[in-house]
Each structure stands twice: as structure tokens, then as C-alpha cells.
Amino acid sequence: PMLDLPAAFQTPGIAAVMGTRELMERFVALIDRLHKEDFPEKDELFPALEKAASRWDHVTQALREIYLRLPLPPQVIPDDALFRYLPDGLAVLQADRVHGTAFHRDMPMMSRGRYQCYEWRSDPGALVMLGQYRKRWVIVSVGGAGIDENHPIWSTIADHLRPHGIGIGPELADLLELF
């Protein structure tokens, strides 16, 4: 897969950091997507990524800046008065600052469509992470000031999302499928 990368990334150092073929193939797919995708500051950020290829820590920072600007896949829940989709990493990062969370760390998973991040706009405000679980969406995390897994906001949000087929976790059919 290294031969599919731009020349700047075809180095033994990059191969050593990748470690596995699967990770290398994901990196190749990401670079391919970056060539095709349009995102803010692409003309500056993609060359900066290639320039950073000699130092992996610089590549990590350059990729972080790119992930924050990549548009995320279409939302699975429509926006309403209480629930708003965060369409890119910059919106997630801004909401993280407001709510005291770190959901932006999951940008690679959001970028691949495995997770989606929404803002709960009621009292208390929160960020809600949905994850794809066996071909359906479930609430993975709810975060904000003073919110833990036992906070009543979980059930309030679950009730709000139930008409959209969103659950809190695995249901009976999911658990039986394992057997």
C-alpha cells in the first residue's frame, strides 16, 4: 500500500509507524479521500501534511487540523429545537469547549461515519455521541458539566430520540444475534 501514497510518505519511517497493513491501508484511503474532498484551507493544509512527512509527530498535528475541517457524513437524526447535528470537526471542537468535553478526539470515527456528534440544547446542555451498532444507531456517550452515566439527562435524551429508532445500548435482538 505504500506505493499508493504520495512520494513524501513512501519512507521506512512511515512504514514503521504504521506497523500493520490495515493501518497503512486506512492511511492510503485517507490520503486518497483528501485528494478528492473539498474542505476549508485544503490548499494550505494538504501541502503542510506532505511537508510534515519526515516527522510523525508533525504528521499527527497536520492530520488533526485536516480532520477538524473535513465535512462529516450526512446526519441520521434531523435537527430540531432541542437537538443539533455538528457538521464538522470545528463545530465539534467549539461545542467541546462550551460543554467541557473532548468528543473531537473521535474525529476519525466520525469521519468514517461510525459515530455522529450532536448538541443537546436544553437544560442542562450536553453533547451526545451516537454510534453505529449492528446496523442501527445507539447513544454511546452524553457529556457535559456534571453529567455522568447515571445523570437523568440520559433518559431524557433517549426518550427524545426513541421515535427515530435510537436506543441507549444493545437490545434483545442484538444480544441474541451474538449466540
PDB file of C-alpha atoms in Angstrom:
ATOM      1  CA  PRO A   1       0.000   0.000   0.000  1.00  0.00           C
ATOM      2  CA  MET A   2       2.927   2.405   0.459  1.00  0.00           C
ATOM      3  CA  LEU A   3       3.246   2.715  -3.288  1.00  0.00           C
ATOM      4  CA  ASP A   4      -0.251   4.256  -3.347  1.00  0.00           C
ATOM      5  CA  LEU A   5       0.916   7.117  -1.123  1.00  0.00           C
ATOM      6  CA  PRO A   6       2.401  10.408  -2.328  1.00  0.00           C
ATOM      7  CA  ALA A   7       6.203  10.174  -2.630  1.00  0.00           C
ATOM      8  CA  ALA A   8       6.758  12.176   0.571  1.00  0.00           C
ATOM      9  CA  PHE A   9       5.147   9.365   2.578  1.00  0.00           C
ATOM     10  CA  GLN A  10       6.968   6.447   0.932  1.00  0.00           C
ATOM     11  CA  THR A  11       9.591   6.204   3.658  1.00  0.00           C
ATOM     12  CA  PRO A  12      10.713   3.443   6.021  1.00  0.00           C
ATOM     13  CA  GLY A  13       9.777   5.722   8.934  1.00  0.00           C
ATOM     14  CA  ILE A  14       6.145   5.927   7.825  1.00  0.00           C
ATOM     15  CA  ALA A  15       6.047   2.163   7.290  1.00  0.00           C
ATOM     16  CA  ALA A  16       7.492   1.568  10.762  1.00  0.00           C
ATOM     17  CA  VAL A  17       4.979   3.875  12.435  1.00  0.00           C
ATOM     18  CA  MET A  18       2.054   2.289  10.601  1.00  0.00           C
ATOM     19  CA  GLY A  19       3.037  -1.166  11.826  1.00  0.00           C
ATOM     20  CA  THR A  20       0.164  -3.094  10.231  1.00  0.00           C
ATOM     21  CA  ARG A  21      -1.136  -3.418   6.712  1.00  0.00           C
ATOM     22  CA  GLU A  22      -4.645  -2.473   7.884  1.00  0.00           C
ATOM     23  CA  LEU A  23      -3.444   0.826   9.351  1.00  0.00           C
ATOM     24  CA  MET A  24      -1.431   1.554   6.200  1.00  0.00           C
ATOM     25  CA  GLU A  25      -4.500   0.864   4.039  1.00  0.00           C
ATOM     26  CA  ARG A  26      -6.555   3.273   6.179  1.00  0.00           C
ATOM     27  CA  PHE A  27      -3.864   5.925   5.754  1.00  0.00           C
ATOM     28  CA  VAL A  28      -3.836   5.368   1.970  1.00  0.00           C
ATOM     29  CA  ALA A  29      -7.647   5.661   1.910  1.00  0.00           C
ATOM     30  CA  LEU A  30      -7.461   8.895   3.923  1.00  0.00           C
ATOM     31  CA  ILE A  31      -4.866  10.443   1.599  1.00  0.00           C
ATOM     32  CA  ASP A  32      -6.986   9.397  -1.401  1.00  0.00           C
ATOM     33  CA  ARG A  33     -10.058  10.992   0.192  1.00  0.00           C
ATOM     34  CA  LEU A  34      -8.141  14.201   0.876  1.00  0.00           C
ATOM     35  CA  HIS A  35      -7.309  14.498  -2.821  1.00  0.00           C
ATOM     36  CA  LYS A  36     -10.984  14.164  -3.774  1.00  0.00           C
ATOM     37  CA  GLU A  37     -12.672  16.011  -0.893  1.00  0.00           C
ATOM     38  CA  ASP A  38     -13.114  19.761  -0.717  1.00  0.00           C
ATOM     39  CA  PHE A  39     -12.623  21.295   2.729  1.00  0.00           C
ATOM     40  CA  PRO A  40     -11.655  24.696   4.157  1.00  0.00           C
ATOM     41  CA  GLU A  41      -7.965  25.547   3.848  1.00  0.00           C
ATOM     42  CA  LYS A  42      -7.232  22.452   1.738  1.00  0.00           C
ATOM     43  CA  ASP A  43      -4.732  24.366  -0.399  1.00  0.00           C
ATOM     44  CA  GLU A  44      -2.610  25.086   2.689  1.00  0.00           C
ATOM     45  CA  LEU A  45      -3.244  22.010   4.841  1.00  0.00           C
ATOM     46  CA  PHE A  46      -2.572  19.226   2.348  1.00  0.00           C
ATOM     47  CA  PRO A  47       0.877  20.567   1.338  1.00  0.00           C
ATOM     48  CA  ALA A  48       1.617  21.069   5.064  1.00  0.00           C
ATOM     49  CA  LEU A  49       0.781  17.389   5.626  1.00  0.00           C
ATOM     50  CA  GLU A  50       3.192  16.297   2.882  1.00  0.00           C
ATOM     51  CA  LYS A  51       5.877  18.613   4.252  1.00  0.00           C
ATOM     52  CA  ALA A  52       5.394  17.098   7.721  1.00  0.00           C
ATOM     53  CA  ALA A  53       6.019  13.561   6.412  1.00  0.00           C
ATOM     54  CA  SER A  54       9.567  13.471   7.740  1.00  0.00           C
ATOM     55  CA  ARG A  55       8.401  13.714  11.385  1.00  0.00           C
ATOM     56  CA  TRP A  56       5.491  11.583  12.574  1.00  0.00           C
ATOM     57  CA  ASP A  57       4.541  13.980  15.380  1.00  0.00           C
ATOM     58  CA  HIS A  58       4.186  16.734  12.774  1.00  0.00           C
ATOM     59  CA  VAL A  59       2.069  14.422  10.593  1.00  0.00           C
ATOM     60  CA  THR A  60      -0.203  13.817  13.579  1.00  0.00           C
ATOM     61  CA  GLN A  61      -0.722  17.552  14.110  1.00  0.00           C
ATOM     62  CA  ALA A  62      -1.288  18.193  10.388  1.00  0.00           C
ATOM     63  CA  LEU A  63      -3.842  15.361  10.222  1.00  0.00           C
ATOM     64  CA  ARG A  64      -5.613  16.756  13.280  1.00  0.00           C
ATOM     65  CA  GLU A  65      -6.036  20.106  11.533  1.00  0.00           C
ATOM     66  CA  ILE A  66      -7.368  18.369   8.427  1.00  0.00           C
ATOM     67  CA  TYR A  67      -9.809  16.155  10.370  1.00  0.00           C
ATOM     68  CA  LEU A  68     -11.218  19.237  12.082  1.00  0.00           C
ATOM     69  CA  ARG A  69     -12.101  20.717   8.684  1.00  0.00           C
ATOM     70  CA  LEU A  70     -13.346  17.664   6.798  1.00  0.00           C
ATOM     71  CA  PRO A  71     -17.110  17.629   6.345  1.00  0.00           C
ATOM     72  CA  LEU A  72     -18.738  14.766   8.208  1.00  0.00           C
ATOM     73  CA  PRO A  73     -21.172  12.266   6.646  1.00  0.00           C
ATOM     74  CA  PRO A  74     -24.865  13.257   6.500  1.00  0.00           C
ATOM     75  CA  GLN A  75     -26.706  13.269   9.787  1.00  0.00           C
ATOM     76  CA  VAL A  76     -29.002  10.387  10.776  1.00  0.00           C
ATOM     77  CA  ILE A  77     -31.273  12.487  13.037  1.00  0.00           C
ATOM     78  CA  PRO A  78     -32.831  15.715  11.717  1.00  0.00           C
ATOM     79  CA  ASP A  79     -32.191  18.904  13.665  1.00  0.00           C
ATOM     80  CA  ASP A  80     -34.987  20.197  15.882  1.00  0.00           C
ATOM     81  CA  ALA A  81     -35.372  22.747  18.664  1.00  0.00           C
ATOM     82  CA  LEU A  82     -33.506  20.521  21.169  1.00  0.00           C
ATOM     83  CA  PHE A  83     -31.064  18.557  19.044  1.00  0.00           C
ATOM     84  CA  ARG A  84     -28.491  19.888  16.552  1.00  0.00           C
ATOM     85  CA  TYR A  85     -26.030  17.988  14.374  1.00  0.00           C
ATOM     86  CA  LEU A  86     -22.410  19.172  14.412  1.00  0.00           C
ATOM     87  CA  PRO A  87     -21.381  19.024  10.719  1.00  0.00           C
ATOM     88  CA  ASP A  88     -17.588  19.203  11.034  1.00  0.00           C
ATOM     89  CA  GLY A  89     -14.726  18.959  13.478  1.00  0.00           C
ATOM     90  CA  LEU A  90     -14.504  22.692  14.072  1.00  0.00           C
ATOM     91  CA  ALA A  91     -18.145  22.678  15.252  1.00  0.00           C
ATOM     92  CA  VAL A  92     -17.417  19.673  17.493  1.00  0.00           C
ATOM     93  CA  LEU A  93     -14.309  21.364  18.903  1.00  0.00           C
ATOM     94  CA  GLN A  94     -16.259  24.560  19.646  1.00  0.00           C
ATOM     95  CA  ALA A  95     -19.018  22.554  21.367  1.00  0.00           C
ATOM     96  CA  ASP A  96     -16.345  20.668  23.354  1.00  0.00           C
ATOM     97  CA  ARG A  97     -15.084  23.979  24.693  1.00  0.00           C
ATOM     98  CA  VAL A  98     -18.592  25.067  25.670  1.00  0.00           C
ATOM     99  CA  HIS A  99     -19.528  21.788  27.369  1.00  0.00           C
ATOM    100  CA  GLY A 100     -16.128  20.794  28.777  1.00  0.00           C
ATOM    101  CA  THR A 101     -15.874  17.563  26.791  1.00  0.00           C
ATOM    102  CA  ALA A 102     -13.356  16.014  24.394  1.00  0.00           C
ATOM    103  CA  PHE A 103     -15.594  14.457  21.736  1.00  0.00           C
ATOM    104  CA  HIS A 104     -13.359  15.883  18.969  1.00  0.00           C
ATOM    105  CA  ARG A 105     -10.882  13.096  19.768  1.00  0.00           C
ATOM    106  CA  ASP A 106     -13.218  10.735  17.902  1.00  0.00           C
ATOM    107  CA  MET A 107     -12.983  12.689  14.633  1.00  0.00           C
ATOM    108  CA  PRO A 108     -11.517   9.745  12.671  1.00  0.00           C
ATOM    109  CA  MET A 109     -14.506   7.571  13.661  1.00  0.00           C
ATOM    110  CA  MET A 110     -16.925  10.412  12.880  1.00  0.00           C
ATOM    111  CA  SER A 111     -15.207  10.985   9.552  1.00  0.00           C
ATOM    112  CA  ARG A 112     -15.756   7.324   8.616  1.00  0.00           C
ATOM    113  CA  GLY A 113     -19.431   7.522   9.593  1.00  0.00           C
ATOM    114  CA  ARG A 114     -19.195   5.217  12.628  1.00  0.00           C
ATOM    115  CA  TYR A 115     -20.010   7.993  15.142  1.00  0.00           C
ATOM    116  CA  GLN A 116     -22.056  11.183  14.943  1.00  0.00           C
ATOM    117  CA  CYS A 117     -21.995  14.099  17.360  1.00  0.00           C
ATOM    118  CA  TYR A 118     -24.996  16.249  18.283  1.00  0.00           C
ATOM    119  CA  GLU A 119     -25.595  19.097  20.691  1.00  0.00           C
ATOM    120  CA  TRP A 120     -28.458  18.831  23.182  1.00  0.00           C
ATOM    121  CA  ARG A 121     -29.817  22.387  23.527  1.00  0.00           C
ATOM    122  CA  SER A 122     -31.879  22.138  26.684  1.00  0.00           C
ATOM    123  CA  ASP A 123     -31.076  22.437  30.357  1.00  0.00           C
ATOM    124  CA  PRO A 124     -28.548  21.060  31.056  1.00  0.00           C
ATOM    125  CA  GLY A 125     -26.825  21.411  27.699  1.00  0.00           C
ATOM    126  CA  ALA A 126     -24.758  18.453  26.572  1.00  0.00           C
ATOM    127  CA  LEU A 127     -23.009  16.763  23.704  1.00  0.00           C
ATOM    128  CA  VAL A 128     -24.410  13.450  22.522  1.00  0.00           C
ATOM    129  CA  MET A 129     -22.362  10.872  20.647  1.00  0.00           C
ATOM    130  CA  LEU A 130     -24.260   8.322  18.597  1.00  0.00           C
ATOM    131  CA  GLY A 131     -22.538   5.190  17.364  1.00  0.00           C
ATOM    132  CA  GLN A 132     -23.447   2.595  14.786  1.00  0.00           C
ATOM    133  CA  TYR A 133     -24.064  -0.740  16.475  1.00  0.00           C
ATOM    134  CA  ARG A 134     -25.046  -3.721  14.331  1.00  0.00           C
ATOM    135  CA  LYS A 135     -26.630  -1.593  11.593  1.00  0.00           C
ATOM    136  CA  ARG A 136     -28.525   0.741  13.937  1.00  0.00           C
ATOM    137  CA  TRP A 137     -27.638   3.820  15.944  1.00  0.00           C
ATOM    138  CA  VAL A 138     -27.340   3.944  19.736  1.00  0.00           C
ATOM    139  CA  ILE A 139     -26.346   6.599  22.263  1.00  0.00           C
ATOM    140  CA  VAL A 140     -22.676   5.984  23.015  1.00  0.00           C
ATOM    141  CA  SER A 141     -21.981   8.944  25.264  1.00  0.00           C
ATOM    142  CA  VAL A 142     -23.550  12.035  26.771  1.00  0.00           C
ATOM    143  CA  GLY A 143     -21.120  14.627  28.094  1.00  0.00           C
ATOM    144  CA  GLY A 144     -21.174  17.982  29.762  1.00  0.00           C
ATOM    145  CA  ALA A 145     -20.567  19.693  33.081  1.00  0.00           C
ATOM    146  CA  GLY A 146     -21.608  17.360  35.904  1.00  0.00           C
ATOM    147  CA  ILE A 147     -23.030  14.712  33.571  1.00  0.00           C
ATOM    148  CA  ASP A 148     -22.094  11.089  34.227  1.00  0.00           C
ATOM    149  CA  GLU A 149     -23.640   7.781  33.141  1.00  0.00           C
ATOM    150  CA  ASN A 150     -26.233   7.973  35.946  1.00  0.00           C
ATOM    151  CA  HIS A 151     -27.416  11.512  35.177  1.00  0.00           C
ATOM    152  CA  PRO A 152     -31.173  11.747  34.359  1.00  0.00           C
ATOM    153  CA  ILE A 153     -30.361  13.592  31.112  1.00  0.00           C
ATOM    154  CA  TRP A 154     -29.525  10.201  29.561  1.00  0.00           C
ATOM    155  CA  SER A 155     -33.128   9.018  29.800  1.00  0.00           C
ATOM    156  CA  THR A 156     -34.468  12.420  28.696  1.00  0.00           C
ATOM    157  CA  ILE A 157     -32.313  12.307  25.559  1.00  0.00           C
ATOM    158  CA  ALA A 158     -33.170   8.643  24.963  1.00  0.00           C
ATOM    159  CA  ASP A 159     -36.890   9.477  25.144  1.00  0.00           C
ATOM    160  CA  HIS A 160     -36.361  12.326  22.670  1.00  0.00           C
ATOM    161  CA  LEU A 161     -34.530  10.018  20.224  1.00  0.00           C
ATOM    162  CA  ARG A 162     -36.731   6.938  20.595  1.00  0.00           C
ATOM    163  CA  PRO A 163     -39.100   7.995  17.739  1.00  0.00           C
ATOM    164  CA  HIS A 164     -36.036   7.972  15.452  1.00  0.00           C
ATOM    165  CA  GLY A 165     -35.182   4.384  16.417  1.00  0.00           C
ATOM    166  CA  ILE A 166     -32.203   5.389  18.556  1.00  0.00           C
ATOM    167  CA  GLY A 167     -31.591   3.347  21.710  1.00  0.00           C
ATOM    168  CA  ILE A 168     -29.302   3.632  24.716  1.00  0.00           C
ATOM    169  CA  GLY A 169     -27.498   0.359  24.114  1.00  0.00           C
ATOM    170  CA  PRO A 170     -27.878  -3.121  22.711  1.00  0.00           C
ATOM    171  CA  GLU A 171     -31.388  -4.525  22.682  1.00  0.00           C
ATOM    172  CA  LEU A 172     -32.581  -8.116  22.954  1.00  0.00           C
ATOM    173  CA  ALA A 173     -32.275  -8.806  19.221  1.00  0.00           C
ATOM    174  CA  ASP A 174     -28.685  -7.534  19.254  1.00  0.00           C
ATOM    175  CA  LEU A 175     -27.742  -9.719  22.200  1.00  0.00           C
ATOM    176  CA  LEU A 176     -29.401 -12.826  20.781  1.00  0.00           C
ATOM    177  CA  GLU A 177     -27.584 -12.300  17.497  1.00  0.00           C
ATOM    178  CA  LEU A 178     -24.324 -12.943  19.358  1.00  0.00           C
ATOM    179  CA  PHE A 179     -25.418 -16.502  20.062  1.00  0.00           C
TER     180      PHE A 179
END
